[in-house]
mmCIF file with all atom_site columns, C-alpha atoms in Angstrom:
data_model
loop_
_atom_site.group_PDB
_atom_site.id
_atom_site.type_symbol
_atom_site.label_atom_id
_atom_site.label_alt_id
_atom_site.label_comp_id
_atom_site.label_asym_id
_atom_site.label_entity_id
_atom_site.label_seq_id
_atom_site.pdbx_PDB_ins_code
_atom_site.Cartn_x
_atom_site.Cartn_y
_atom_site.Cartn_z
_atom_site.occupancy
_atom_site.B_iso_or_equiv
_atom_site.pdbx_formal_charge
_atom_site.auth_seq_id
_atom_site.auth_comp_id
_atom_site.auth_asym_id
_atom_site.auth_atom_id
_atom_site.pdbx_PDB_model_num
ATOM 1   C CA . UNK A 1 1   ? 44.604 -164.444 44.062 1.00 93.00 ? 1   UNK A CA 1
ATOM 2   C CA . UNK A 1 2   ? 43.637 -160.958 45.323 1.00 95.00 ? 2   UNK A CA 1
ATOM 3   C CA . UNK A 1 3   ? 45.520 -158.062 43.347 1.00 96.00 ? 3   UNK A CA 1
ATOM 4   C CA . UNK A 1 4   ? 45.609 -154.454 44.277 1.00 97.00 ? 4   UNK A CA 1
ATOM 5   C CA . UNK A 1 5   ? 47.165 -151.910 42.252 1.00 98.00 ? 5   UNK A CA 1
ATOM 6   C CA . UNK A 1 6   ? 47.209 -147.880 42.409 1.00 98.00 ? 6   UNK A CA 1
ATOM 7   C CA . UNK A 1 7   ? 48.126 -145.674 39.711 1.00 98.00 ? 7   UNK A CA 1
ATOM 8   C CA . UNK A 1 8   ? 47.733 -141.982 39.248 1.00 98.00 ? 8   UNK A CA 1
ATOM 9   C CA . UNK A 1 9   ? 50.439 -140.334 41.550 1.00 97.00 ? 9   UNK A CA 1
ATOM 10  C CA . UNK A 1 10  ? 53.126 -137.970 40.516 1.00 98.00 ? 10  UNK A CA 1
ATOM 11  C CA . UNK A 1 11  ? 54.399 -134.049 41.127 1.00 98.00 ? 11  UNK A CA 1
ATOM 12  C CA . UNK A 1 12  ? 52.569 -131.894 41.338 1.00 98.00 ? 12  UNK A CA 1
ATOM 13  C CA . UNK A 1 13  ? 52.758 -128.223 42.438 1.00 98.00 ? 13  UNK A CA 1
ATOM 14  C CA . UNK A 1 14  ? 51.429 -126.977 45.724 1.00 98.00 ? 14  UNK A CA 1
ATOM 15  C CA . UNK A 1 15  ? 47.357 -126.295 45.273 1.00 97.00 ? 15  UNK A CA 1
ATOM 16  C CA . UNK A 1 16  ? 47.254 -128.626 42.377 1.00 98.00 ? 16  UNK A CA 1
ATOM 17  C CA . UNK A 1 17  ? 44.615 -131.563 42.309 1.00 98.00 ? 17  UNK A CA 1
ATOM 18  C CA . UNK A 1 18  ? 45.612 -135.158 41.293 1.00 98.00 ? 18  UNK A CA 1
ATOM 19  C CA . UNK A 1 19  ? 43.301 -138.621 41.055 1.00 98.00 ? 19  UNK A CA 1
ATOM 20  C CA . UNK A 1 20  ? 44.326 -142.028 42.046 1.00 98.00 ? 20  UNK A CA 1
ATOM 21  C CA . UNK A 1 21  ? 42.759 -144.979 41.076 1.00 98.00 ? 21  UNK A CA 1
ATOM 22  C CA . UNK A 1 22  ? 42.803 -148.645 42.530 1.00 98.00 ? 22  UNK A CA 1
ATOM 23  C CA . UNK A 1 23  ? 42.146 -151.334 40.737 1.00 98.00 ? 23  UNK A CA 1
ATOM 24  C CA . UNK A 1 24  ? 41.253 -154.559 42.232 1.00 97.00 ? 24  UNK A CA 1
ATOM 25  C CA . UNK A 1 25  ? 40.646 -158.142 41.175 1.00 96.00 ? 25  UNK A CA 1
ATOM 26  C CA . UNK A 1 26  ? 40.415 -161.844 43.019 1.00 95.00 ? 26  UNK A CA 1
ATOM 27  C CA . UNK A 1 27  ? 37.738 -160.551 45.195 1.00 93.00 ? 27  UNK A CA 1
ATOM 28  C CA . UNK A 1 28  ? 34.033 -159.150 45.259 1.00 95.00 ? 28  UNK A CA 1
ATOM 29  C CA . UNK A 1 29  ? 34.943 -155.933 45.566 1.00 96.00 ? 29  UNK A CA 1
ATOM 30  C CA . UNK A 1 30  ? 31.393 -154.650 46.213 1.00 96.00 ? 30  UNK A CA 1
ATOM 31  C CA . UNK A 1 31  ? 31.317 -156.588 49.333 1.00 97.00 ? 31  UNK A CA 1
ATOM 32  C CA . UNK A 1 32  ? 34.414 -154.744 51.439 1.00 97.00 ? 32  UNK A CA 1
ATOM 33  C CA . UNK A 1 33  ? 34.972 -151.449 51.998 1.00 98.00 ? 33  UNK A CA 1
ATOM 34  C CA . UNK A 1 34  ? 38.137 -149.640 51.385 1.00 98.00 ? 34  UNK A CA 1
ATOM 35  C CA . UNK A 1 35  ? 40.330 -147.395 52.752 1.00 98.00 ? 35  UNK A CA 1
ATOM 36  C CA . UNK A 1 36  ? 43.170 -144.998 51.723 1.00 98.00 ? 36  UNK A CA 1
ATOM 37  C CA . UNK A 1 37  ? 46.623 -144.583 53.673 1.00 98.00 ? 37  UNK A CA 1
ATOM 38  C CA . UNK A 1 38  ? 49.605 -142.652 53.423 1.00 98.00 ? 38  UNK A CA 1
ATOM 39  C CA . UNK A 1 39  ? 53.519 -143.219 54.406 1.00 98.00 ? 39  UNK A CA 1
ATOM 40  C CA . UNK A 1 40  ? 56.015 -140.362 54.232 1.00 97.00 ? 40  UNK A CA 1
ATOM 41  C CA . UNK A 1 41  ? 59.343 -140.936 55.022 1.00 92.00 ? 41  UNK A CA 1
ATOM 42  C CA . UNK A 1 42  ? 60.440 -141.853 58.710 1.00 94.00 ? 42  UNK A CA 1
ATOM 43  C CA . UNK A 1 43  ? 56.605 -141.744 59.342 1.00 96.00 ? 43  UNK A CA 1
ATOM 44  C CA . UNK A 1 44  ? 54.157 -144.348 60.098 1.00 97.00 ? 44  UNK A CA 1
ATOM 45  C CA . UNK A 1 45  ? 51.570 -145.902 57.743 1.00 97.00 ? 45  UNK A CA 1
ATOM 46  C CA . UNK A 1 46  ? 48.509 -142.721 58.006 1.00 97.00 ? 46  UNK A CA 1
ATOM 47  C CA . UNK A 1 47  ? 44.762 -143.465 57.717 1.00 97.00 ? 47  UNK A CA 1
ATOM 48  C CA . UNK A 1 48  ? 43.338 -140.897 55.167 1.00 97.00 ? 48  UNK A CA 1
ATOM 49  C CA . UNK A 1 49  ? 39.629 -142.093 54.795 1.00 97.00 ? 49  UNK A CA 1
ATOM 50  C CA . UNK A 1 50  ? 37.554 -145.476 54.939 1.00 98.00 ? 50  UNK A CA 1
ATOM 51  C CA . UNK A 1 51  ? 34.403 -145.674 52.173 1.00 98.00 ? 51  UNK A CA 1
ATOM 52  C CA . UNK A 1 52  ? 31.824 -148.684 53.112 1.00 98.00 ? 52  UNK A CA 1
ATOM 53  C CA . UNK A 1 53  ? 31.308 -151.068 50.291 1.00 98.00 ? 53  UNK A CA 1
ATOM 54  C CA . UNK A 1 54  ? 28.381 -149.707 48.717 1.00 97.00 ? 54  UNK A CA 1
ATOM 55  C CA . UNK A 1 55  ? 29.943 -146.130 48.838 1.00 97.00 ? 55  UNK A CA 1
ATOM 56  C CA . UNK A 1 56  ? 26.894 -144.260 50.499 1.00 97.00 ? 56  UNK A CA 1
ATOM 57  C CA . UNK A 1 57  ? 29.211 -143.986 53.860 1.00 97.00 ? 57  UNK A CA 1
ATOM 58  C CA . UNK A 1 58  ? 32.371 -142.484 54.488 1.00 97.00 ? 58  UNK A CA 1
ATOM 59  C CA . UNK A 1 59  ? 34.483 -141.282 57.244 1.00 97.00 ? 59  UNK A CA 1
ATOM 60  C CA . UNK A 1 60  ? 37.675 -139.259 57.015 1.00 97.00 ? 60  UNK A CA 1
ATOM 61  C CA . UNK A 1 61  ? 40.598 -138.183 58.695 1.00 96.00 ? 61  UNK A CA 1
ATOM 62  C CA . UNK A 1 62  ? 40.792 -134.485 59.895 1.00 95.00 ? 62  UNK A CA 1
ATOM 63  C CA . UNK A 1 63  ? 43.660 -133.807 57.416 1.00 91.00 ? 63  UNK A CA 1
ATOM 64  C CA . UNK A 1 64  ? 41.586 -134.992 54.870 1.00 93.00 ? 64  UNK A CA 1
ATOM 65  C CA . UNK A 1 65  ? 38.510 -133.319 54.847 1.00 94.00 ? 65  UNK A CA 1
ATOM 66  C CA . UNK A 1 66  ? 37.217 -130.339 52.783 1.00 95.00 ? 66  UNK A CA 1
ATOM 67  C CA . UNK A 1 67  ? 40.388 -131.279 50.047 1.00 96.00 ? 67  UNK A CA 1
ATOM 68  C CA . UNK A 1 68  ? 39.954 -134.960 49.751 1.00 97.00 ? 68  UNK A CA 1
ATOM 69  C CA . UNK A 1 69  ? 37.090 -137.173 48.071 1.00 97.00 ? 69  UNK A CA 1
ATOM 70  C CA . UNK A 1 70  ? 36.794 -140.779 47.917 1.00 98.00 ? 70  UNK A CA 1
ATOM 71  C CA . UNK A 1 71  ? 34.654 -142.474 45.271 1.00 97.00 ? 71  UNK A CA 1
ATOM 72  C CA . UNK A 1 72  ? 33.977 -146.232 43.863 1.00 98.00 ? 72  UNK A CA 1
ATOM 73  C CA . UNK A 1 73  ? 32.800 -147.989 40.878 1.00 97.00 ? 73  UNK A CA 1
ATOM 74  C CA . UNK A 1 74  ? 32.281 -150.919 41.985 1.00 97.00 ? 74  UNK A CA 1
ATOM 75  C CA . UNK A 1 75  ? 31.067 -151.937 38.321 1.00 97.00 ? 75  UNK A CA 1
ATOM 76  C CA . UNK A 1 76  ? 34.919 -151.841 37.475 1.00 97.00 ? 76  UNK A CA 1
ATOM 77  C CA . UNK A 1 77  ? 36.273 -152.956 40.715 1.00 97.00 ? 77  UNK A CA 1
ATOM 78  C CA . UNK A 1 78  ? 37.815 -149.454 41.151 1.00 98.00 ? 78  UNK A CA 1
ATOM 79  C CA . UNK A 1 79  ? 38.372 -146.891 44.045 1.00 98.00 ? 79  UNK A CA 1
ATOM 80  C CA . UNK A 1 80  ? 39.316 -143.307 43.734 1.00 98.00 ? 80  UNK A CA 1
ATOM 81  C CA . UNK A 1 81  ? 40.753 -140.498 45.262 1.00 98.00 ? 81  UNK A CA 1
ATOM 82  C CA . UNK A 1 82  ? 40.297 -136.773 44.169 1.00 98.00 ? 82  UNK A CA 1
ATOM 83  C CA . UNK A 1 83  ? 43.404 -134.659 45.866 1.00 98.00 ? 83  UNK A CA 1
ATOM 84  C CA . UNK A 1 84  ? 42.557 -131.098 45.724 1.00 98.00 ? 84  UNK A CA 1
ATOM 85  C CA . UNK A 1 85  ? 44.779 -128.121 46.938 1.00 97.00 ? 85  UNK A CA 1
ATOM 86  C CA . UNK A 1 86  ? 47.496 -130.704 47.836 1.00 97.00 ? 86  UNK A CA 1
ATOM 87  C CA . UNK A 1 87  ? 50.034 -128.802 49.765 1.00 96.00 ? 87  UNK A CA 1
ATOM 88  C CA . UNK A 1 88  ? 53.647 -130.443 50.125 1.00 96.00 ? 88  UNK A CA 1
ATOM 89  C CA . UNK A 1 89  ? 52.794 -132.259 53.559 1.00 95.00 ? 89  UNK A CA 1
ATOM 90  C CA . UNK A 1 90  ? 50.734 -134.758 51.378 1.00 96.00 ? 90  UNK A CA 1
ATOM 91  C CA . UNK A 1 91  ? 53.921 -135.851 49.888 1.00 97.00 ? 91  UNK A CA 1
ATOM 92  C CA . UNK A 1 92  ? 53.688 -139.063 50.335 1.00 98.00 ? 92  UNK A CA 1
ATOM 93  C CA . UNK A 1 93  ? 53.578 -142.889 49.237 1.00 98.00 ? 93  UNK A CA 1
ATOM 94  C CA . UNK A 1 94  ? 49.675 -143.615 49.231 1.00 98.00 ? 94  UNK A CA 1
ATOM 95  C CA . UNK A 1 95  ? 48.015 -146.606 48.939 1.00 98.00 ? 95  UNK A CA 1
ATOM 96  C CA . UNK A 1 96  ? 44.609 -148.423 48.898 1.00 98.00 ? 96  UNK A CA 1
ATOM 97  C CA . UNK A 1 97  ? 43.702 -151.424 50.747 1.00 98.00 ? 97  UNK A CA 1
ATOM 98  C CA . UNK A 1 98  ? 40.914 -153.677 50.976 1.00 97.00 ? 98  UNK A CA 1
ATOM 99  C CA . UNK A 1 99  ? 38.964 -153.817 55.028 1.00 95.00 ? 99  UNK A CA 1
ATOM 100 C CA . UNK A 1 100 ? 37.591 -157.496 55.890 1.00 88.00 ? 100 UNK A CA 1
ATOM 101 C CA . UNK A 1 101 ? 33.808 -156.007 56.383 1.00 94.00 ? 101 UNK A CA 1
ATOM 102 C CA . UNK A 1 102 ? 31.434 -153.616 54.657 1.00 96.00 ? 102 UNK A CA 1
ATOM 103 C CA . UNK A 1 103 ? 31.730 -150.765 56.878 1.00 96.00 ? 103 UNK A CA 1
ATOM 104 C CA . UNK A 1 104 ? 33.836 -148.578 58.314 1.00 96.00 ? 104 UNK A CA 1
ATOM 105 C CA . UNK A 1 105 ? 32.559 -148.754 62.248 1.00 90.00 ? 105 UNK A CA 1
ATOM 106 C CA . UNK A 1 106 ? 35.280 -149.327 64.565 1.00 87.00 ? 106 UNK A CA 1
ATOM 107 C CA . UNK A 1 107 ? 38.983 -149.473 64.033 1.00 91.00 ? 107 UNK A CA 1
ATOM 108 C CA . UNK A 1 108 ? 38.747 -147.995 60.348 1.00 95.00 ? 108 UNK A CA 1
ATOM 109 C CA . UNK A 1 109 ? 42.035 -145.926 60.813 1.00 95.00 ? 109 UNK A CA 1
ATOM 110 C CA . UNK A 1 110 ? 43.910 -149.317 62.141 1.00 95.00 ? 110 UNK A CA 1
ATOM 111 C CA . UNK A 1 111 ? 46.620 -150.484 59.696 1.00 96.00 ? 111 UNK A CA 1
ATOM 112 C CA . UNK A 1 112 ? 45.539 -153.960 61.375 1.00 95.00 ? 112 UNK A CA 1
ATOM 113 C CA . UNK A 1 113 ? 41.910 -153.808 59.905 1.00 95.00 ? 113 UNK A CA 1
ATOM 114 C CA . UNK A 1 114 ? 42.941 -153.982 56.416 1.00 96.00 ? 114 UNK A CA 1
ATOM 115 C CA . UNK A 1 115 ? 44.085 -157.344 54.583 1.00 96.00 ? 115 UNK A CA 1
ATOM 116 C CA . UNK A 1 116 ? 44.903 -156.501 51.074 1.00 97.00 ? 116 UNK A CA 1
ATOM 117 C CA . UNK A 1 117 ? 46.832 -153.404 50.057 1.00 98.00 ? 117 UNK A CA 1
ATOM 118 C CA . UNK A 1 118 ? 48.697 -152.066 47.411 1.00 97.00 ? 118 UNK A CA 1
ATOM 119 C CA . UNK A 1 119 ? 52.186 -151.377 46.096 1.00 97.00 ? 119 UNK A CA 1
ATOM 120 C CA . UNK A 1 120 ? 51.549 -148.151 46.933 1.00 98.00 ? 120 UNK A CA 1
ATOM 121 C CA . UNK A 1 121 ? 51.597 -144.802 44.387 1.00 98.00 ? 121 UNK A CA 1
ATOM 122 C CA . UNK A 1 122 ? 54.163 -142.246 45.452 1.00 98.00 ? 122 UNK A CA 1
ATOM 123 C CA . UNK A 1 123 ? 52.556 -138.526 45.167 1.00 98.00 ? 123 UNK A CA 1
ATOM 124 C CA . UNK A 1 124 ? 55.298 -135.551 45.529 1.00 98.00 ? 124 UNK A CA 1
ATOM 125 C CA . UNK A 1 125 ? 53.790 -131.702 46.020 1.00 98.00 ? 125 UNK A CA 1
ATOM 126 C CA . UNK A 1 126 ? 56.642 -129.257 45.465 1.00 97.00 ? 126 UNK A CA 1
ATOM 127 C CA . UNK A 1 127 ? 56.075 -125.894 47.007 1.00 93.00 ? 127 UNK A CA 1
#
């Protein structure tokens, strides 16, 4: 059974930095790549960045880059995002899911090309 699990949100003050983790298990994690999304409130499900499988490619989303940074171990079956100068727009419930190929060619911003996610870690940036 394939398990996905963040952990790491919380409040944090505008221009603060936080690190989420996701922790998998039930699949060879070193074979998929992953992918980050956000929901906030009355908003669809938001494509933050996709990280092939061995980690040496990534792609992000424009409101992403330059504060974001995705890593893996994919000793521990772990994926990670560094939030730096999060400003209260990233408010948010983020979560991690796992893509059904390596890479992130394609439809790596599609909801639809995901098939394991996350309960999802809620992350709150007051102003």
């Amino acid at each position: 059974q394939v398990q996905v699990a963040e952990s790491g949100g919380g409040l944090v003050q505008a221009g603060g930095s936080l690190r989420l983790s996701c922790s998998t298990s039930g699949l060879t994690f070193d074979a998929y790549a992953m992918g980050w999304f956000r929901q906030a409130p009355g908003n669809e499900r938001e494509a933050i960045l996709c990280i092939s499988s061995t980690g040496r490619n990534t792609v992000y989303a424009d409101s992403a880059k330059g504060r974001f940074n995705v890593s893996r171990d994919n000793g521990k079956n772990t994926l990670f995002l560094q939030m730096n100068d999060l400003k209260p727009e990233d408010t948010a419930v983020y979560y991690c899911a796992t893509r059904s190929n390596s890479h992130c060619a394609g439809s790596w911003s599609s909801v639809r090309a995901y098939d394991y996610w996350g309960q999802g870690t809620q992350v709150t940036v007051s102003s």
